[in-house]
Amino acid sequence: MMRPLRGVIAVSVGACLALLSSCSSPDAPLPEESGRDIHTFSEPEKVRVKHIDLDLDALFDRKILKGTATLTVEKAASSNAPLILDSRDLSIEKVEVSSDGSKFTATTFEFGKPDPFLGSALTIPLAADSRQVRVQYATSPNASGLQWLDPPQTAGKRMPFLYTQSQAIHARSWIPLQDTPGVRFTYTARVRTPKNLLAIMSAEDNPIGLRTGEYAFRMPLPVPSYLLALAIGDLTFQSVSRRTGVYAEKPVIAEAAKEFEDTEKMLTAAEELFGPYRWGRYDILVAPPSFPLGGMENPRLTFVTSAVIAGDKSLVSQLTHEMAHSWSGNVVTYATWSDFWLSEGFTVYIERRIIERVYGLERAEMQWATGRQDLEAEMARLSSKDQMLRLDLRGRDAEAAFTLVPFEKGALFLLSLEQAFGRNAFDAFLRGYFDYFAFQSITTRQFLEYLRANLLSQRPELAAQIQIEKWAYQPGLPSNAPQLRSAAFLKVEQQAALWLQGKATASELDTEGWNTQQWIHFLRYLTPVPDADKMRELDEAFGFTKSGNAEISGQWLLKVIRRGYEPAYPRLEQFLTTEGGRRYLRPLYEELMKAPGGRARARAIYAKARPMYHPTARAVVDEIVKK
Ligand code: BES
Ligand code: ZN
């Protein structure tokens, strides 16, 4: 019998000593890097945007935002370079410059040749004394960063809804700006809406009641462009604690507030571990089901998909993840998309530390184990160049950074540091790191240098075993990467094996007290996919087709497609026409396209569902169904 595992298994610190050749010298030079973001046209080293003031009308009938963006710029000494902004599908009416912020004079502007990934450079000449640039513009109804929902696509069905999703490089589709994580700026905004709607932003001064049709916001801390966010809808607010609360449409507000009642507990846990929450309030917007992501870490105002509301807090770790970004990503940001793991890897690590503290070690262990399993599957299909923490994205969209590698390999790297140096030392190191780089955007190399100077140097004998170059700059995992097992999953595997081997029927299995993670693990474990009779047996015993839990449905429906289990097809269609998360759409449509007769079914379902999906989700599914 295996002993129950306490904590994740220790990293094998001896492995490297035995294999000295695979160890790295703690002083070896790290690869050069330019720190230049290839996903922006802007040249912040010459002219840098320091503040943006927005004045926008949300015109729901035309599905456009229209108004002005006034950018305060700072020029490098002796530069007479123009201001180069990023833009995508913006129509510009007028550009003016000012030296004092009150008197503006019209100037010329020029659009560069559009690039499929980057949009168009917008070049504005500056006079020697230009300090502010005011751009009068309107967005396109197809702006990649905006989703305009008609009333039937909302929970309340009576009023329209608009929300933004700026990450990765979609801020440029609704604001002309330097759209790079390497530039941080403060912002203020005035937004006018139809009178009966509420507007909220990733900023201070979000309204909690009165609908005036005119709202003002300010973000006094410098943020990168991908964290700019706006939502407008028939929203109500419910307080959760002194500094946390939920915005949602009326039909979901009560269940949302209940689901997220542990928000304050999690925030406090994070502060105890990693230092103060620096943003003031922490509110949550429950985004409509078409929201293409699990969540988005907009400062002060996390967006989460309504699919997270399972009724039993079982999917709350998606919220924990976005909250964790309040430290990793939002306080310390990556300078380029190649350094994206500095945000996501740290965040997955912090998320699991918070989960462990609030919900216990067993649940955290399950997430680590699932993460490791997912990472291995993902790496098996990725080219070696995409298996490095520091990514080479030349010639590709910034979105290409979004694989499990930055998330799970990044988190595993930090876990290996924690295990080698001990929690106390590692936690102190992380607190120091957030202080040291607070409100800056940094590269992988800057992090690794800081790591060497502030942690590795304390214990050179351990440092050699960590192989930081392997983690950051080489494919795969170092041989001594942490191995992760979960005792709770072992139980699941034992029961699943009994059933797969025909030693027990589904209803005879001991599934008492299993949580959602365990059920998901059970489903994932069932390979090869059971035949149709066995699928029916499972469904009768456990009611998977009826499940209202999006993660369980997602897993089950994959099997349903693979096995052509007809009784669940209506549920599949319902799921794909009401749930817009890319994490579900991609695998399900891919699976459908592989199944006999599946292509026609995929296209028929997609024809109905497409109008509901977000522009970026449509782009993903368009690619899949055209094959
Ligand atoms: N910041 C990401 C979302 C993102 C990444 C959007 C890259 C665009 C480009 C967010 O924090 C995230 O990781 N969301 C995950 C869910 C999370 C629980 C792992 C998602 O939506 O899959
Ligand atoms: Zn994230």
Coordinates of N, CA and C in Angstrom, one line a residue, residues 3-156:
R3 N 1.7 4.9 1.1 CA 1.3 5.8 2.1 C 0.5 7.0 1.6
P4 N -0.5 7.5 2.3 CA -1.1 8.7 1.8 C 0.0 9.8 1.6
L5 N -0.2 10.6 0.6 CA 0.9 11.6 0.3 C 0.5 12.9 1.0
R6 N 1.5 13.4 1.8 CA 1.3 14.7 2.4 C 2.0 15.7 1.5
G7 N 1.2 16.6 1.0 CA 1.9 17.6 0.2 C 2.3 17.0 -1.1
V8 N 2.7 17.9 -2.0 CA 3.2 17.4 -3.2 C 4.6 16.7 -3.0
I9 N 4.9 15.8 -3.8 CA 6.1 15.0 -3.6 C 7.4 15.9 -3.7
A10 N 8.3 15.7 -2.8 CA 9.5 16.5 -2.8 C 10.3 16.4 -4.1
V11 N 10.9 17.4 -4.5 CA 11.8 17.4 -5.7 C 13.0 16.5 -5.3
S12 N 13.5 15.7 -6.3 CA 14.6 14.9 -5.9 C 15.9 15.7 -6.0
V13 N 16.3 16.2 -4.8 CA 17.4 17.1 -4.8 C 18.7 16.3 -5.1
G14 N 18.7 15.0 -5.0 CA 19.9 14.3 -5.3 C 20.2 14.1 -6.7
A15 N 19.1 14.2 -7.5 CA 19.2 13.8 -8.9 C 20.3 14.5 -9.7
C16 N 20.4 15.8 -9.3 CA 21.4 16.6 -10.1 C 22.8 16.3 -9.7
L17 N 23.0 16.1 -8.4 CA 24.4 15.8 -7.9 C 24.9 14.5 -8.6
A18 N 24.0 13.5 -8.7 CA 24.4 12.3 -9.3 C 24.7 12.5 -10.8
L19 N 24.1 13.5 -11.4 CA 24.2 13.7 -12.9 C 24.8 15.0 -13.1
L20 N 26.0 15.2 -12.6 CA 26.6 16.6 -12.6 C 26.5 17.3 -14.0
S21 N 26.7 16.5 -15.0 CA 26.7 17.1 -16.3 C 25.5 17.9 -16.7
S22 N 24.3 17.4 -16.1 CA 23.1 18.1 -16.5 C 22.8 19.3 -15.5
C23 N 23.7 19.6 -14.7 CA 23.5 20.7 -13.8 C 24.1 22.0 -14.4
S24 N 23.5 23.1 -14.0 CA 24.0 24.3 -14.6 C 24.8 25.1 -13.6
S25 N 25.7 25.8 -14.0 CA 26.5 26.7 -13.1 C 25.6 27.9 -12.7
P26 N 25.5 28.2 -11.4 CA 24.7 29.3 -11.0 C 25.1 30.6 -11.6
D27 N 26.3 30.7 -12.1 CA 26.8 32.0 -12.6 C 26.9 32.1 -14.2
A28 N 26.5 31.0 -14.8 CA 26.6 31.0 -16.3 C 25.8 32.2 -16.8
P29 N 26.3 32.8 -17.9 CA 25.6 34.0 -18.4 C 24.2 33.5 -19.0
L30 N 23.2 34.3 -18.8 CA 21.9 34.0 -19.3 C 21.8 34.6 -20.8
P31 N 21.0 34.0 -21.6 CA 20.9 34.5 -23.0 C 20.6 36.0 -23.0
E32 N 21.1 36.6 -24.1 CA 20.8 38.0 -24.3 C 19.3 38.1 -24.6
E33 N 18.7 39.2 -24.3 CA 17.3 39.5 -24.8 C 17.2 41.0 -25.0
S34 N 16.4 41.4 -26.0 CA 16.3 42.8 -26.2 C 15.2 43.5 -25.4
G35 N 14.3 42.7 -24.9 CA 13.2 43.3 -24.1 C 12.2 44.1 -25.0
R36 N 12.4 44.0 -26.3 CA 11.6 44.7 -27.2 C 10.3 43.9 -27.5
D37 N 9.2 44.5 -27.5 CA 7.9 43.8 -27.8 C 7.6 43.8 -29.3
I38 N 7.6 42.6 -29.9 CA 7.4 42.6 -31.4 C 5.9 42.7 -31.7
H39 N 5.1 42.8 -30.7 CA 3.6 42.8 -31.0 C 3.1 44.2 -30.9
T40 N 3.9 45.2 -30.9 CA 3.5 46.6 -31.0 C 4.2 47.4 -32.0
F41 N 3.5 48.3 -32.7 CA 4.2 49.2 -33.6 C 4.9 50.4 -32.8
S42 N 4.5 50.6 -31.6 CA 4.9 51.8 -30.8 C 6.4 51.7 -30.5
E43 N 7.0 52.9 -30.2 CA 8.4 53.0 -29.9 C 8.5 53.7 -28.5
P44 N 8.1 53.0 -27.5 CA 8.1 53.7 -26.2 C 9.4 54.2 -25.7
E45 N 10.5 53.7 -26.2 CA 11.8 54.2 -25.8 C 12.0 55.6 -26.3
K46 N 11.2 56.1 -27.3 CA 11.3 57.4 -27.8 C 10.3 58.3 -27.3
V47 N 9.0 57.9 -27.3 CA 7.9 58.6 -26.8 C 7.0 57.6 -26.0
R48 N 6.7 58.0 -24.8 CA 6.0 57.1 -23.9 C 4.7 57.7 -23.4
V49 N 3.6 56.9 -23.5 CA 2.3 57.4 -23.0 C 2.3 57.2 -21.5
K50 N 2.0 58.2 -20.7 CA 1.9 58.2 -19.3 C 0.5 58.1 -18.7
H51 N -0.4 58.7 -19.4 CA -1.8 58.8 -18.9 C -2.7 58.8 -20.1
I52 N -3.9 58.2 -20.0 CA -4.9 58.3 -21.0 C -6.2 58.8 -20.4
D53 N -6.8 59.8 -21.0 CA -8.1 60.2 -20.6 C -9.1 59.9 -21.7
L54 N -10.1 59.1 -21.3 CA -11.1 58.6 -22.3 C -12.4 59.4 -22.2
D55 N -13.0 59.7 -23.3 CA -14.4 60.3 -23.2 C -15.2 59.6 -24.3
L56 N -16.0 58.7 -23.9 CA -16.6 57.8 -24.9 C -18.2 57.7 -24.8
D57 N -18.8 57.7 -25.9 CA -20.2 57.3 -26.0 C -20.4 55.9 -26.4
A58 N -21.2 55.1 -25.7 CA -21.5 53.7 -26.1 C -22.8 53.7 -26.9
L59 N -22.6 53.6 -28.2 CA -23.8 53.7 -29.1 C -24.3 52.3 -29.5
F60 N -25.2 51.8 -28.7 CA -25.6 50.4 -28.8 C -26.3 50.1 -30.1
D61 N -27.1 51.1 -30.7 CA -27.7 50.9 -31.9 C -26.8 50.7 -33.1
R62 N -25.6 51.3 -33.0 CA -24.6 51.2 -34.1 C -23.5 50.2 -33.7
K63 N -23.5 49.8 -32.4 CA -22.4 48.9 -31.9 C -21.1 49.5 -32.1
I64 N -21.0 50.8 -31.7 CA -19.7 51.4 -31.7 C -19.4 52.2 -30.4
L65 N -18.2 52.4 -30.1 CA -17.8 53.4 -29.1 C -17.2 54.6 -29.9
K66 N -17.6 55.8 -29.4 CA -17.2 57.0 -30.2 C -16.8 58.1 -29.2
G67 N -15.7 58.7 -29.5 CA -15.3 59.8 -28.6 C -13.9 60.2 -28.8
T68 N -13.2 60.5 -27.7 CA -11.8 60.9 -27.7 C -11.0 60.1 -26.7
A69 N -9.7 60.0 -27.1 CA -8.7 59.5 -26.2 C -7.6 60.6 -26.2
T70 N -7.4 61.1 -25.0 CA -6.3 62.1 -24.9 C -5.1 61.5 -24.1
L71 N -4.0 61.4 -24.8 CA -2.8 60.8 -24.3 C -1.8 61.8 -23.9
T72 N -1.4 61.6 -22.6 CA -0.3 62.5 -22.2 C 1.0 61.7 -22.4
V73 N 1.9 62.4 -23.1 CA 3.2 61.6 -23.5 C 4.4 62.3 -22.9
E74 N 5.4 61.4 -22.8 CA 6.7 61.9 -22.3 C 7.8 61.5 -23.4
K75 N 8.5 62.5 -23.8 CA 9.5 62.2 -24.8 C 10.9 62.0 -24.2
A76 N 11.6 61.1 -24.8 CA 13.0 60.9 -24.4 C 13.7 62.2 -24.8
A77 N 14.7 62.5 -23.9 CA 15.4 63.8 -24.2 C 15.9 63.8 -25.6
S78 N 15.8 64.9 -26.3 CA 16.4 65.1 -27.6 C 15.6 64.3 -28.7
S79 N 14.6 63.6 -28.4 CA 13.8 62.9 -29.4 C 12.9 63.8 -30.2
N80 N 12.9 63.8 -31.5 CA 11.8 64.5 -32.2 C 11.0 63.4 -33.0
A81 N 11.0 62.2 -32.4 CA 10.3 61.1 -33.1 C 8.8 61.4 -33.0
P82 N 8.0 60.9 -33.9 CA 6.6 61.0 -33.9 C 6.0 60.0 -32.8
L83 N 4.8 60.2 -32.4 CA 4.1 59.2 -31.6 C 3.5 58.1 -32.5
I84 N 3.9 56.9 -32.2 CA 3.4 55.8 -33.0 C 2.5 55.0 -32.1
L85 N 1.2 54.9 -32.5 CA 0.2 54.1 -31.7 C -0.2 52.9 -32.4
D86 N -0.7 51.9 -31.6 CA -1.3 50.7 -32.3 C -2.8 51.0 -32.5
S87 N -3.4 50.4 -33.5 CA -4.8 50.6 -33.8 C -5.3 49.4 -34.6
R88 N -6.5 49.0 -34.5 CA -7.1 48.0 -35.3 C -8.5 48.4 -35.6
D89 N -8.8 48.5 -36.9 CA -10.2 48.8 -37.3 C -10.8 50.1 -36.6
L90 N -10.0 51.1 -36.3 CA -10.5 52.3 -35.8 C -10.7 53.3 -36.9
S91 N -11.8 54.1 -36.8 CA -11.8 55.2 -37.8 C -11.6 56.5 -37.0
I92 N -10.6 57.2 -37.6 CA -10.1 58.4 -36.9 C -10.7 59.6 -37.6
E93 N -11.3 60.5 -36.8 CA -11.9 61.7 -37.4 C -10.9 62.9 -37.3
K94 N -10.1 62.9 -36.3 CA -9.3 64.1 -36.1 C -8.2 63.8 -35.0
V95 N -7.1 64.4 -35.2 CA -6.0 64.3 -34.2 C -5.5 65.7 -33.9
E96 N -5.4 66.0 -32.6 CA -4.9 67.3 -32.2 C -3.8 67.2 -31.2
V97 N -2.9 68.2 -31.1 CA -1.8 68.1 -30.1 C -1.9 69.4 -29.3
S98 N -1.3 69.3 -28.1 CA -1.3 70.4 -27.2 C 0.0 70.4 -26.4
S99 N 0.4 71.6 -26.0 CA 1.6 71.7 -25.1 C 1.2 72.0 -23.7
D100 N -0.1 72.4 -23.5 CA -0.5 72.8 -22.1 C -1.8 72.0 -21.7
G101 N -2.3 71.2 -22.5 CA -3.5 70.4 -22.1 C -4.8 71.2 -22.2
S102 N -4.7 72.5 -22.6 CA -6.0 73.2 -22.8 C -6.2 73.7 -24.2
K103 N -5.1 74.1 -24.9 CA -5.2 74.6 -26.2 C -4.7 73.5 -27.2
F104 N -5.6 73.0 -28.0 CA -5.3 71.9 -28.9 C -5.3 72.4 -30.4
T105 N -4.3 72.0 -31.1 CA -4.3 72.3 -32.6 C -4.3 71.0 -33.4
A106 N -5.1 71.1 -34.5 CA -5.2 69.9 -35.3 C -3.8 69.6 -36.0
T107 N -3.6 68.3 -36.1 CA -2.4 67.8 -36.8 C -2.7 66.7 -37.8
T108 N -1.7 66.3 -38.5 CA -1.9 65.2 -39.5 C -1.7 63.9 -38.8
F109 N -2.1 62.8 -39.5 CA -1.8 61.5 -39.0 C -1.8 60.6 -40.1
E110 N -1.2 59.4 -39.9 CA -1.1 58.5 -41.0 C -1.2 57.0 -40.5
F111 N -2.0 56.2 -41.2 CA -2.1 54.8 -40.9 C -1.1 54.0 -41.7
G112 N -0.4 53.1 -41.1 CA 0.5 52.2 -41.8 C -0.3 51.0 -42.4
K113 N 0.4 50.2 -43.2 CA -0.2 49.1 -43.9 C -0.7 48.1 -42.8
P114 N -1.9 47.6 -42.9 CA -2.4 46.7 -41.9 C -1.7 45.4 -41.9
D115 N -1.4 44.9 -40.7 CA -0.8 43.6 -40.5 C -1.9 42.7 -39.9
P116 N -2.0 41.4 -40.4 CA -3.1 40.6 -39.9 C -3.1 40.4 -38.4
F117 N -2.0 40.4 -37.7 CA -1.9 40.2 -36.3 C -2.0 41.5 -35.5
L118 N -1.3 42.5 -36.1 CA -1.0 43.7 -35.3 C -1.9 44.9 -35.6
G119 N -2.7 44.8 -36.6 CA -3.5 46.0 -37.0 C -2.6 47.0 -37.7
S120 N -2.9 48.3 -37.5 CA -2.1 49.3 -38.2 C -1.5 50.3 -37.3
A121 N -0.3 50.7 -37.7 CA 0.4 51.7 -36.9 C -0.3 53.1 -37.2
L122 N -0.5 53.9 -36.2 CA -1.0 55.2 -36.4 C 0.1 56.2 -36.0
T123 N 0.6 56.9 -37.0 CA 1.7 57.8 -36.7 C 1.3 59.2 -36.6
I124 N 1.7 59.9 -35.6 CA 1.3 61.3 -35.3 C 2.5 62.1 -35.1
P125 N 2.8 63.1 -35.9 CA 4.0 63.9 -35.7 C 3.8 64.8 -34.5
L126 N 4.9 65.0 -33.7 CA 4.8 65.8 -32.5 C 5.7 67.0 -32.7
A127 N 5.2 68.1 -32.2 CA 6.0 69.3 -32.1 C 7.0 69.2 -30.9
A128 N 8.0 70.1 -30.9 CA 9.0 70.0 -29.8 C 8.3 70.1 -28.4
D129 N 7.2 70.9 -28.3 CA 6.6 71.1 -27.0 C 5.3 70.3 -26.8
S130 N 5.0 69.4 -27.7 CA 3.8 68.6 -27.6 C 3.8 67.7 -26.3
R131 N 2.8 67.9 -25.5 CA 2.7 67.0 -24.3 C 1.4 66.2 -24.3
Q132 N 0.4 66.6 -25.1 CA -0.8 65.8 -25.1 C -1.3 65.6 -26.6
V133 N -1.9 64.5 -26.8 CA -2.4 64.2 -28.1 C -3.8 63.7 -28.0
R134 N -4.7 64.4 -28.7 CA -6.2 64.0 -28.5 C -6.6 63.4 -29.9
V135 N -7.1 62.2 -29.8 CA -7.6 61.5 -31.0 C -9.1 61.3 -30.9
Q136 N -9.8 61.8 -31.9 CA -11.2 61.7 -32.0 C -11.5 60.5 -32.9
Y137 N -12.2 59.5 -32.4 CA -12.3 58.2 -33.2 C -13.6 57.5 -32.9
A138 N -13.8 56.5 -33.7 CA -14.9 55.5 -33.4 C -14.4 54.1 -33.7
T139 N -14.9 53.1 -32.9 CA -14.5 51.7 -33.1 C -15.4 51.1 -34.2
S140 N -15.0 50.0 -34.7 CA -15.8 49.2 -35.7 C -16.7 48.3 -35.0
P141 N -17.9 48.0 -35.6 CA -18.8 47.1 -35.0 C -18.2 45.7 -34.8
N142 N -17.1 45.4 -35.6 CA -16.5 44.1 -35.5 C -15.2 44.2 -34.6
A143 N -15.0 45.2 -33.8 CA -13.8 45.4 -33.0 C -13.5 44.1 -32.3
S144 N -12.2 43.6 -32.4 CA -11.9 42.3 -31.8 C -12.0 42.3 -30.3
G145 N -11.9 43.5 -29.7 CA -11.9 43.5 -28.2 C -13.2 43.8 -27.6
L146 N -14.2 44.0 -28.4 CA -15.6 44.3 -27.9 C -16.6 43.2 -28.2
Q147 N -17.4 42.9 -27.3 CA -18.6 42.1 -27.7 C -19.9 42.8 -27.3
W148 N -20.7 43.1 -28.3 CA -21.9 43.8 -28.2 C -23.0 42.7 -28.2
L149 N -23.7 42.5 -27.1 CA -24.8 41.5 -27.0 C -26.1 42.1 -27.2
D150 N -27.0 41.4 -28.0 CA -28.4 41.8 -28.1 C -29.1 41.3 -26.9
P151 N -30.2 41.9 -26.5 CA -30.9 41.5 -25.3 C -31.1 39.9 -25.2
P152 N -31.5 39.2 -26.3 CA -31.7 37.8 -26.1 C -30.4 37.0 -25.7
Q153 N -29.3 37.6 -25.9 CA -28.0 37.0 -25.5 C -27.6 37.2 -24.0
T154 N -28.5 37.9 -23.3 CA -28.1 38.2 -21.9 C -29.0 37.4 -21.0
A155 N -28.7 37.4 -19.7 CA -29.4 36.6 -18.7 C -30.8 37.2 -18.5
G156 N -30.9 38.6 -18.5 CA -32.2 39.2 -18.3 C -33.1 39.3 -19.5

